[in-house]
Coordinates of C-alpha atoms and ligand atoms in Angstrom, one line a residue:
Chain A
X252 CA 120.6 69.5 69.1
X253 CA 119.8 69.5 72.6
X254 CA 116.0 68.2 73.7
X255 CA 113.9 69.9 75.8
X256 CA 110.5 68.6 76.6
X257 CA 107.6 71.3 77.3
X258 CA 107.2 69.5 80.7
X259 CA 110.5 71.3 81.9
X260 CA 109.2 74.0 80.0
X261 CA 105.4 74.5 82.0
X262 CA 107.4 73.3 85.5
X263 CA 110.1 75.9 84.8
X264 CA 107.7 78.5 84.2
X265 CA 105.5 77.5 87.3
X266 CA 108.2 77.9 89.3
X267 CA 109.3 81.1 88.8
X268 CA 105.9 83.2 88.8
X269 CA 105.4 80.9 92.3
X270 CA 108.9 83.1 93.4
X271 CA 108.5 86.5 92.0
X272 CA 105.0 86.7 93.1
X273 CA 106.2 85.6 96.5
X274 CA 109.9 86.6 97.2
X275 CA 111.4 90.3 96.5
X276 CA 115.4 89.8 95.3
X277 CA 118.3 90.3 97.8
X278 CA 119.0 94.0 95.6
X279 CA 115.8 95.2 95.5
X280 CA 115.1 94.5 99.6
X281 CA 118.8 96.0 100.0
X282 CA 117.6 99.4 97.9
X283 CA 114.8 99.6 100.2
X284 CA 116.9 99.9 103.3
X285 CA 119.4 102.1 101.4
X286 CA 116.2 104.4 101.0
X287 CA 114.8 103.6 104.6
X288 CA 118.4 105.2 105.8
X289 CA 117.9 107.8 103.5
X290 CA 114.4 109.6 103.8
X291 CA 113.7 112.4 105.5
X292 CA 110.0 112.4 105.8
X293 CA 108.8 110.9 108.6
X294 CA 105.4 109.7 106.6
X295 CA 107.5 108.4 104.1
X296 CA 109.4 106.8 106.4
X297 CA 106.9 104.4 108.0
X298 CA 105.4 104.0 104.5
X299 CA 109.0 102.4 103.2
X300 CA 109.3 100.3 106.9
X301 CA 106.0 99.1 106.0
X302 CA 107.2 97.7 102.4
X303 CA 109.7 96.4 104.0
X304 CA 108.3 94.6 106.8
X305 CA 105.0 93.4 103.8
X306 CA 108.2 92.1 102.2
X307 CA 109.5 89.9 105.0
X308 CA 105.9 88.7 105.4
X309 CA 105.3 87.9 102.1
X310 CA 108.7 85.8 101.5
X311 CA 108.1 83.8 105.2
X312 CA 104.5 82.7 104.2
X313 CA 105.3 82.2 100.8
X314 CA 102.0 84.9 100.2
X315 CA 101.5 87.4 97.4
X316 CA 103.5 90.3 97.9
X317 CA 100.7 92.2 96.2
X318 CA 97.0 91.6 95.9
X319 CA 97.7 93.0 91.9
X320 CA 99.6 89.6 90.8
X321 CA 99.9 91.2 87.4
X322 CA 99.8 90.0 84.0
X323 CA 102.6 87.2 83.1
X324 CA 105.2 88.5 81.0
X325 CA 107.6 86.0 80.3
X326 CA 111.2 87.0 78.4
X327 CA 112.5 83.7 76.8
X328 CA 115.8 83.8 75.4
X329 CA 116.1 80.3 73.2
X330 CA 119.3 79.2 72.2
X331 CA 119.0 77.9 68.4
X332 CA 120.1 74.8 69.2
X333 CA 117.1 73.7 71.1
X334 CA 114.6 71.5 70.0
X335 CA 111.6 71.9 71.7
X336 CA 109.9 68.0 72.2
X337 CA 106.6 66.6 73.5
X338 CA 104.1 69.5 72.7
X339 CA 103.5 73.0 72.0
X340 CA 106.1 75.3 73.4
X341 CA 103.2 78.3 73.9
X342 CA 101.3 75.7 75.3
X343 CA 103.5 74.6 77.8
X344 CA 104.2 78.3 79.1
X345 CA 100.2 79.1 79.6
X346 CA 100.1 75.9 81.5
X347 CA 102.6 76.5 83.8
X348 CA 101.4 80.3 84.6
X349 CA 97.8 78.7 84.9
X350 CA 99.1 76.4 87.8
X351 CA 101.0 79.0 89.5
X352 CA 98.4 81.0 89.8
X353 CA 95.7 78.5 90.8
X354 CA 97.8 76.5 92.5
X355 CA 100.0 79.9 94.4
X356 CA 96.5 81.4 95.5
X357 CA 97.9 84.1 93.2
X358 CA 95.1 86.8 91.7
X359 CA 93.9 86.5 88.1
X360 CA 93.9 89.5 86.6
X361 CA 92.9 89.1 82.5
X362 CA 90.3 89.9 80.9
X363 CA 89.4 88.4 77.4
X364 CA 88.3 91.3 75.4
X365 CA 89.4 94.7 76.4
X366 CA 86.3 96.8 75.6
X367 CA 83.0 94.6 75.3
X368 CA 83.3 91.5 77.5
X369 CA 85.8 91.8 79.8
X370 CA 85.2 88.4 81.0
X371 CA 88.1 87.0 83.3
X372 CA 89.6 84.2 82.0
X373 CA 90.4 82.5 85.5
X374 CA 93.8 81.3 84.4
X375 CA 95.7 84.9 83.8
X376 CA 96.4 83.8 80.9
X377 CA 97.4 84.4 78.0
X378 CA 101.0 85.2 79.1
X379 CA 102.6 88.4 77.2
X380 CA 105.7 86.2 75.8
X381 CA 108.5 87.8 73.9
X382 CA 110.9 85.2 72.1
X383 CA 114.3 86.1 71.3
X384 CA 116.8 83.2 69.0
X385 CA 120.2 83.6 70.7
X386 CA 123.3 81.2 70.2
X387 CA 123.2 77.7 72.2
X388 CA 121.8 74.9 73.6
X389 CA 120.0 76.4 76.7
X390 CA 116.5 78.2 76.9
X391 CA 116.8 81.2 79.7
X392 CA 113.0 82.5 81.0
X393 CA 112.7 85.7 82.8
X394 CA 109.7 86.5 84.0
X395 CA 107.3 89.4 85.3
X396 CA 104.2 89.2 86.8
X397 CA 103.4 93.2 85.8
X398 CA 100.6 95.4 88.1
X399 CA 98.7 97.6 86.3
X400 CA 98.7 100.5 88.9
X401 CA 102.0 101.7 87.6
X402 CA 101.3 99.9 83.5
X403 CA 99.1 102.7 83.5
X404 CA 101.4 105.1 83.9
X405 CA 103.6 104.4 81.6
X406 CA 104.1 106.4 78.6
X407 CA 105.9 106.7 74.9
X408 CA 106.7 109.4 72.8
X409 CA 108.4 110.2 69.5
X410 CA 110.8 112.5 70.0
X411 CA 113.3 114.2 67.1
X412 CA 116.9 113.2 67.3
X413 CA 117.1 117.3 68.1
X414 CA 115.4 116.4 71.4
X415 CA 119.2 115.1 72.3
X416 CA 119.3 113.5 76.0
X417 CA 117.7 116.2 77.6
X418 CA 114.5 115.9 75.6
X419 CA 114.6 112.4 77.0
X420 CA 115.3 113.2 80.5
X421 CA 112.8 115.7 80.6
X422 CA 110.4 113.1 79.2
X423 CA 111.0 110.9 81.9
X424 CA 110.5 113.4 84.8
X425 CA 107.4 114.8 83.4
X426 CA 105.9 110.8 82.7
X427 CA 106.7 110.0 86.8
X428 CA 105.2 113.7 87.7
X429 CA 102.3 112.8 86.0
X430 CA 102.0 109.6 87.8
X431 CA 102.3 110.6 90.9
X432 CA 101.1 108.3 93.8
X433 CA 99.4 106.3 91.5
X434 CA 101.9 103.6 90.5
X435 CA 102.9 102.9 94.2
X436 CA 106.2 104.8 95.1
X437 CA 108.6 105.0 95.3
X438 CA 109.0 103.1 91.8
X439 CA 111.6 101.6 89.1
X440 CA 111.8 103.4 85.6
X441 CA 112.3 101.2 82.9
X442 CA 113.5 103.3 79.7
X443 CA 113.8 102.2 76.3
X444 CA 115.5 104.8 73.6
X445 CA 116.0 104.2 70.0
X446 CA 114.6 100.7 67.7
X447 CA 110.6 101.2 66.4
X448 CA 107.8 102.6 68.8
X449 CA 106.9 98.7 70.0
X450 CA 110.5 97.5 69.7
X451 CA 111.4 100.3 72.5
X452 CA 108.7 99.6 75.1
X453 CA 110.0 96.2 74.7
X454 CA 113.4 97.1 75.9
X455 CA 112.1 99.3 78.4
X456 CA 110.0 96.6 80.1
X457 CA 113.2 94.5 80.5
X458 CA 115.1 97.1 81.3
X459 CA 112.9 96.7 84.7
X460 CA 114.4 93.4 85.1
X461 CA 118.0 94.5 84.9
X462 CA 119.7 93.5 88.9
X463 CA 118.9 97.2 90.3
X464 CA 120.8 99.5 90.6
X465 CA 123.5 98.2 87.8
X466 CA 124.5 101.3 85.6
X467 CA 124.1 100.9 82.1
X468 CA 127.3 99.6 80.8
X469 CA 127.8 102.7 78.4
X470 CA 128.5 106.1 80.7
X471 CA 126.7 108.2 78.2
X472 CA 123.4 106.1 79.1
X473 CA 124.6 105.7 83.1
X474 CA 125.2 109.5 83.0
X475 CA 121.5 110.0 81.9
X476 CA 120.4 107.3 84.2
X477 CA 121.7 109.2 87.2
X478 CA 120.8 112.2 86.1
X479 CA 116.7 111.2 85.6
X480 CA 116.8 109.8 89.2
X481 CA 118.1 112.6 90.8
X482 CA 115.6 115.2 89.1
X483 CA 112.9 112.6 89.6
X484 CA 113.6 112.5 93.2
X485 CA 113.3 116.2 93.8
X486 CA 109.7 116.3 92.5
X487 CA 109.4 115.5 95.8
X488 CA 106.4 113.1 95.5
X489 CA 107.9 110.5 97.9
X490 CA 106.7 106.9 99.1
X491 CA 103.2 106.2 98.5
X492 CA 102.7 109.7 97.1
X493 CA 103.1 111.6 100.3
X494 CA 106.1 113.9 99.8
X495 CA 109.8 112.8 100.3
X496 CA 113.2 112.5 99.0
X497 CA 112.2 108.6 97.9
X498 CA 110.0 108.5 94.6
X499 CA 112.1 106.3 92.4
X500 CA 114.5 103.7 93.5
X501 CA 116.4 103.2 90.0
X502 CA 115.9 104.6 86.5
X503 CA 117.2 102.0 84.2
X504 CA 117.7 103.2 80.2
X505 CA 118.5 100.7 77.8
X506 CA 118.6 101.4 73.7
X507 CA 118.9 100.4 70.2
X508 CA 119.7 101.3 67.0
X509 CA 117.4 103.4 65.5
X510 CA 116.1 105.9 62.4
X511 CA 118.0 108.4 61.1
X512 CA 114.6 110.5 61.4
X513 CA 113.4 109.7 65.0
X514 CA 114.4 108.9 68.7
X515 CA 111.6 106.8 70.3
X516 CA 111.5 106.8 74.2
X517 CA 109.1 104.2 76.3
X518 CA 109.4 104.6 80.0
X519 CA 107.8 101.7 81.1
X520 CA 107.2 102.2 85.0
X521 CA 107.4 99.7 87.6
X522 CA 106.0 99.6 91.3
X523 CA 108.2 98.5 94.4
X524 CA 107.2 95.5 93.7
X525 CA 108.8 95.4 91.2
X526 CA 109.1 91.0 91.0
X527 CA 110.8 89.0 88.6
X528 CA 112.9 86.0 88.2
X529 CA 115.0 84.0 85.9
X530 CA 115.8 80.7 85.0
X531 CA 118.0 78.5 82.7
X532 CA 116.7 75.2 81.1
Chain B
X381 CA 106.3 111.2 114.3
X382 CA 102.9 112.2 114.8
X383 CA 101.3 109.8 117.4
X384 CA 99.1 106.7 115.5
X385 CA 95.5 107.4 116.6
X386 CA 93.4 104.2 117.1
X387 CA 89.5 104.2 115.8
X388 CA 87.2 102.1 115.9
X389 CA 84.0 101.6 112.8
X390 CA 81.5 102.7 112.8
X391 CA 82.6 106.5 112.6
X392 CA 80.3 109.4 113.9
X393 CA 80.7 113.3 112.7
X394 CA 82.7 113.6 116.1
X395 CA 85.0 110.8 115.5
X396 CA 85.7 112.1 111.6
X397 CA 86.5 115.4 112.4
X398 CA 89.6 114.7 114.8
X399 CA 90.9 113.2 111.9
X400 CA 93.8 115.3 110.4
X401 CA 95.0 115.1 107.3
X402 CA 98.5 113.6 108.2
X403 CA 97.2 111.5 111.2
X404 CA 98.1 107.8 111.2
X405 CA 95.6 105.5 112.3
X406 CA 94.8 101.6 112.7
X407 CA 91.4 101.0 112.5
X408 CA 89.4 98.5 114.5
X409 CA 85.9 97.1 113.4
X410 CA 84.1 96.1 110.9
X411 CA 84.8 97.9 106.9
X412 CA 83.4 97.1 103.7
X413 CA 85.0 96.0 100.7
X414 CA 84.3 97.5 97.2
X415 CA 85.6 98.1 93.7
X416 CA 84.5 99.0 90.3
X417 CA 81.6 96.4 89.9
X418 CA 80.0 97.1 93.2
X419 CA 80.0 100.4 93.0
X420 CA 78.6 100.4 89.5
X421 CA 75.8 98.2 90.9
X422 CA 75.2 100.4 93.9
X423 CA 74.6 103.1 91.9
X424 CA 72.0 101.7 90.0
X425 CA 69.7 100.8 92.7
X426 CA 70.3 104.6 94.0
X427 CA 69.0 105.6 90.8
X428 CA 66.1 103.1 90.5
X429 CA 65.2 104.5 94.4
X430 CA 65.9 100.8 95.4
X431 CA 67.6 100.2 98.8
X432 CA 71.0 99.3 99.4
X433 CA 72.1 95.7 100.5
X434 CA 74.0 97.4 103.6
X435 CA 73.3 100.6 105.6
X436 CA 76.0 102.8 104.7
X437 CA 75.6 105.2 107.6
X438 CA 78.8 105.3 109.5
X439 CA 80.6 102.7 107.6
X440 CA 84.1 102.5 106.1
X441 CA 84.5 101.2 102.2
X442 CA 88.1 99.6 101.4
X443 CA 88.7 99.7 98.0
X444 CA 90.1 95.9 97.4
X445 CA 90.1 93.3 95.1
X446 CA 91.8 90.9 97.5
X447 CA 94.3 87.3 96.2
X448 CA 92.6 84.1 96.7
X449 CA 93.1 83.2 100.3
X450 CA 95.6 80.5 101.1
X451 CA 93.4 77.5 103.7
X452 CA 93.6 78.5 106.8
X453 CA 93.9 82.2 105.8
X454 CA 90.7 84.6 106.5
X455 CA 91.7 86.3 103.3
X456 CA 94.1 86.7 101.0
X457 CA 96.8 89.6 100.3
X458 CA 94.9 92.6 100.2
X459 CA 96.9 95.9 99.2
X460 CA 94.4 99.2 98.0
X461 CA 93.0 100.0 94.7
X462 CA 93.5 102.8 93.0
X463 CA 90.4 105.1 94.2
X464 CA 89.7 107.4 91.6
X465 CA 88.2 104.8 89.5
X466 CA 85.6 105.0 92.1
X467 CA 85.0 108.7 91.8
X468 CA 81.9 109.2 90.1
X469 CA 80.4 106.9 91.9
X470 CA 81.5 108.1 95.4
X471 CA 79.7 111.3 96.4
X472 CA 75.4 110.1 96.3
X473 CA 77.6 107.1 99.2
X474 CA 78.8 110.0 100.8
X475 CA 75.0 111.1 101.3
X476 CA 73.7 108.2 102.2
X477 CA 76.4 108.6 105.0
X478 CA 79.3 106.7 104.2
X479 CA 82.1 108.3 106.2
X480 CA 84.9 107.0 105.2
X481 CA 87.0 105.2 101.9
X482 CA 90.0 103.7 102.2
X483 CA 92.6 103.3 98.8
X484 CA 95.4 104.7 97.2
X485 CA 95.8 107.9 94.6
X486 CA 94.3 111.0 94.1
X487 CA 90.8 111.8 94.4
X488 CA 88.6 114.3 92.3
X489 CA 87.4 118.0 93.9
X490 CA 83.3 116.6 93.8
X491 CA 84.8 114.2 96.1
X492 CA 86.5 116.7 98.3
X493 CA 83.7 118.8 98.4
X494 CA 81.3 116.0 98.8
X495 CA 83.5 115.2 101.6
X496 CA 83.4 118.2 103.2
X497 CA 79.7 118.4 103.0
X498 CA 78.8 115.2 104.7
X499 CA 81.9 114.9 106.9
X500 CA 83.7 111.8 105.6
X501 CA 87.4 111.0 105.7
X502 CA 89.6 109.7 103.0
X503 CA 92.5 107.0 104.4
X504 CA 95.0 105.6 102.1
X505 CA 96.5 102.4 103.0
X506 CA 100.2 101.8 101.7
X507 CA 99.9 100.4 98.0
X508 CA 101.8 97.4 97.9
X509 CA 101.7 96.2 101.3
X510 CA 98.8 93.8 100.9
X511 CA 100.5 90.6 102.6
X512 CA 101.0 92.9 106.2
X513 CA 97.1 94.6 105.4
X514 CA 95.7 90.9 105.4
X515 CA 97.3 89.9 108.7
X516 CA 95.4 92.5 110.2
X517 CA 92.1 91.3 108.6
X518 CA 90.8 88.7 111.0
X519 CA 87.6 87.8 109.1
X520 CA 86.0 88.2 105.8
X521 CA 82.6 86.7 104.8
X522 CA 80.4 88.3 101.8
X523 CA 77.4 90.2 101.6
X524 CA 76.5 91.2 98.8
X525 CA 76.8 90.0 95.2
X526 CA 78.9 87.3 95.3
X527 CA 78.4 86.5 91.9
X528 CA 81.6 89.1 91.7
X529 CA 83.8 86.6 93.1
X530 CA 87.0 88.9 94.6
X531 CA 85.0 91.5 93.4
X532 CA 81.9 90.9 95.9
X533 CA 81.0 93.1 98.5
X534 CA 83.0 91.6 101.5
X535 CA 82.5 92.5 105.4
X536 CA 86.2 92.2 107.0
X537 CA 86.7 92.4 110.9
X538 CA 89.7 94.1 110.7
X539 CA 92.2 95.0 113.8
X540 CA 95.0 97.7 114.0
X541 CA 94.3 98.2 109.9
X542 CA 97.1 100.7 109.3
X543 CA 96.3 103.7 107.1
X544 CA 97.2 107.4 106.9
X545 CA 94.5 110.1 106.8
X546 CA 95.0 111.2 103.3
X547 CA 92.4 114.0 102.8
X548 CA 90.6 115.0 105.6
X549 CA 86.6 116.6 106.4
X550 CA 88.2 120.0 105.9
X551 CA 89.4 119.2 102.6
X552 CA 93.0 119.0 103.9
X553 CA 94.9 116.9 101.4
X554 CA 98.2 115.3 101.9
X555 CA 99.1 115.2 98.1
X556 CA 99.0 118.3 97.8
X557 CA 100.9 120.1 100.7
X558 CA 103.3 117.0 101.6
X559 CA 105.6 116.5 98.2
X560 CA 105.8 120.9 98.1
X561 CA 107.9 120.5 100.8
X562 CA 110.7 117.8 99.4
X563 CA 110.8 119.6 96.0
X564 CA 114.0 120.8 95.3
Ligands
SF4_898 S1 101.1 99.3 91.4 FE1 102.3 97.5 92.1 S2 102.3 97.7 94.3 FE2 100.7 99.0 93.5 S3 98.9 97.8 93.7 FE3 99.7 97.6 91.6 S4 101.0 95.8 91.6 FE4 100.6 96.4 93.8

């Protein structure tokens, strides 16, 4: 057994919402040049240069890329080897996303009831925290600070296994349509196909996470991958909304095992700013 | 390119109507910060006949709920809100003579045609790039219910404020001719 106490645990956490909420990865800023290079409309253009340049600003002043600092999802990964010492484990997690985001003048975004109160809680917490047992001695955190302008988009929908990938394609395309400028584009597609209705969303959430632009390691899933983005990108929608070739940056599709009655599909859709960061105890 | 028009609030019928859908802009002056809660309480007094705590005529609404600022900051980052949760409240602010909103997404047709009707312009700002928008917001104090907290009504002097001209008094609306022509 390998001690870890949930002060490592709460400064871990801390930690990385501080850097996701402040600093965009070296991929993601790389995409956004690719896509600079790339667009032909001169609106969407100067929309991507200004991403870019909020970017740069952001990571110098160590400010919040986006006023919408999201709810705190945090991915843990726990190796079953761990033994968690010196307090509660869910405990140390809120704590360490309530200093971040007092401490980062970071927004807080949560509401305690989500039809009669809505009273803020002031802390944005509770963190969203998903806890998987792996083999091990280590504890890995990923973590998401999610906006809800492009949440809101997202969609699921039980599909037949007769849907076959094109149903799900077709799915996707029509979800992002939908959105339109509404989830800041040009966006990232997280997709998850297959396990239960929650289970899938799940996936489809971390999928976001994935370094961008990294195929899914099975060609069947990178073939639909390419093939979304492409017929996503000729809905022409374009940065911010306002037409060009640019409306999503990487459609990521992760999956499960599944039903032999049903194919669930979550797309799960992400902003540019789209931040996140990981970290092994 | 077309060629970034500067303006300066308040806006006059003249002003608003050289506004093309299309047009950038950076906007000099003083605009007016309000979400969901404000609005909502806005309202209200319009119904009740009460007055407004600001004169609306001429004035520019940002639709913001800004990040704590960091000391030494005037404000926080401050990206747009998505405005069409501001919709039903928009068009009696359009007759009291608010002439123009600043946010991101769609907007509904009474808007348009409310618009249209009292000359106003609809600017969206570039979701996302709220650490660059707060550089160019050079001072923020509140005036009115600041029991909101982020979500009071907040008077920015803002300089060079970048934003496109979305939807403009003719009803000319960029999210609807613009992604036609990238479709393949
Ligand atoms: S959708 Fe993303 S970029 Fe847009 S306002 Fe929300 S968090 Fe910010």
């Amino acid at each position: 057994m390998r001690e870890i106490n949930t002060t490592q645990i709460k400064d871990q956490i801390k930690e990385l919402f501080l850097k996701a909420n402040y600093h965009i990865d070296q991929e993601l800023r790389q995409r956004l040049e690719e896509a600079l290079s790339e667009e032909t409309s001169s609106i969407g253009k100067s929309v991507l240069q200004m991403i870019i340049e909020n970017n740069k600003i952001a990571s110098k002043e160590e400010i919040a890329i986006c006023q919408d600092t999201g709810l705190a999802v945090v991915f843990v990964e726990l190796g079953q080897q761990v033994c968690i010492v010196g307090g509660d484990f869910t405990e140390a997690v809120n704590q360490g996303v309530k200093e971040a985001y007092e401490e980062g003048y970071l927004r807080k975004s949560v509401v305690d009831d989500p039809v009669f109160e809505r009273k803020n809680t002031k802390t944005n917490t509770p963190a969203i925290i998903y806890t998987e047992i792996v083999p091990g001695d280590k504890i890995k955190f990923t973590v998401m600070p999610k906006g809800f302008g492009s949440e809101n988009m997202s969609a699921l929908a039980m599909l037949t296994p007769a849907d076959g990938a094109a149903g799900i394609i077709n799915f996707i395309v029509k979800t992002v349509e939908k959105a339109g400028p509404n989830p800041c584009p040009p966006t990232i597609i997280g997709v998850g196909i297959g396990g239960t209705a929650e289970q899938a969303m799940v996936i489809a959430k971390k999928a976001i996470a994935r370094k961008i632009g990294t195929p899914n390691p099975n060609e069947r899933y990178a073939a639909m991958e390419k093939e979304a983005l492409e017929k996503i990108n000729n809905l022409g929608i374009g940065p911010a909304g306002l037409g060009g070739r640019t409306t999503t940056l990487a459609v990521h599709i992760d999956y499960l095992p599944t039903h032999i009655a049903g194919m669930p599909v979550a797309v799960n859709v992400c902003c540019h700013a789209a931040r996140h960061a990981e970290g092994i105890l | 390119m077309t060629q970034v028009k500067k303006i300066t609030t308040p806006l006059d019928d003249h002003q608003v109507i050289q506004l093309k859908a299309g047009d950038s802009v950076l906007i000099t002056g003083y605009i007016y910060t309000g979400r969901d809660a404000a609005h909502k309480r806005l309202i209200e007094l319009l119904k009740k006949n009460q007055e407004l705590p600001l004169d609306l005529k001429g004035q520019v609404i940002y639709y913001v709920g800004p990040a704590p600022a960091k000391p030494g900051y005037p404000c926080g980052s401050a990206g747009p809100t998505t405005s069409y949760r501001m919709d039903p409240y928009t068009p009696p602010l359009l007759e009291k003579g608010l002439k123009g909103m600043i946010g991101k997404g769609t907007r509904s047709q009474e808007v348009i045609e409310s618009m249209k009707k009292n000359k106003a312009v609809y600017l969206g700002a570039v979701g996302g790039a709220a650490a660059l928008i707060a550089r160019r917001i050079k001072k923020s104090e509140v005036v009115a219910y600041p029991d909101l907290g982020a979500e009071a009504i907040h008077r920015y002097y803002v300089e060079d404020f970048p934003a496109i001209v979305v939807i403009d008094a003719q009803g000319n609306n960029l999210y609807e001719t613009e992604p036609p022509k990238y479709k393949k």
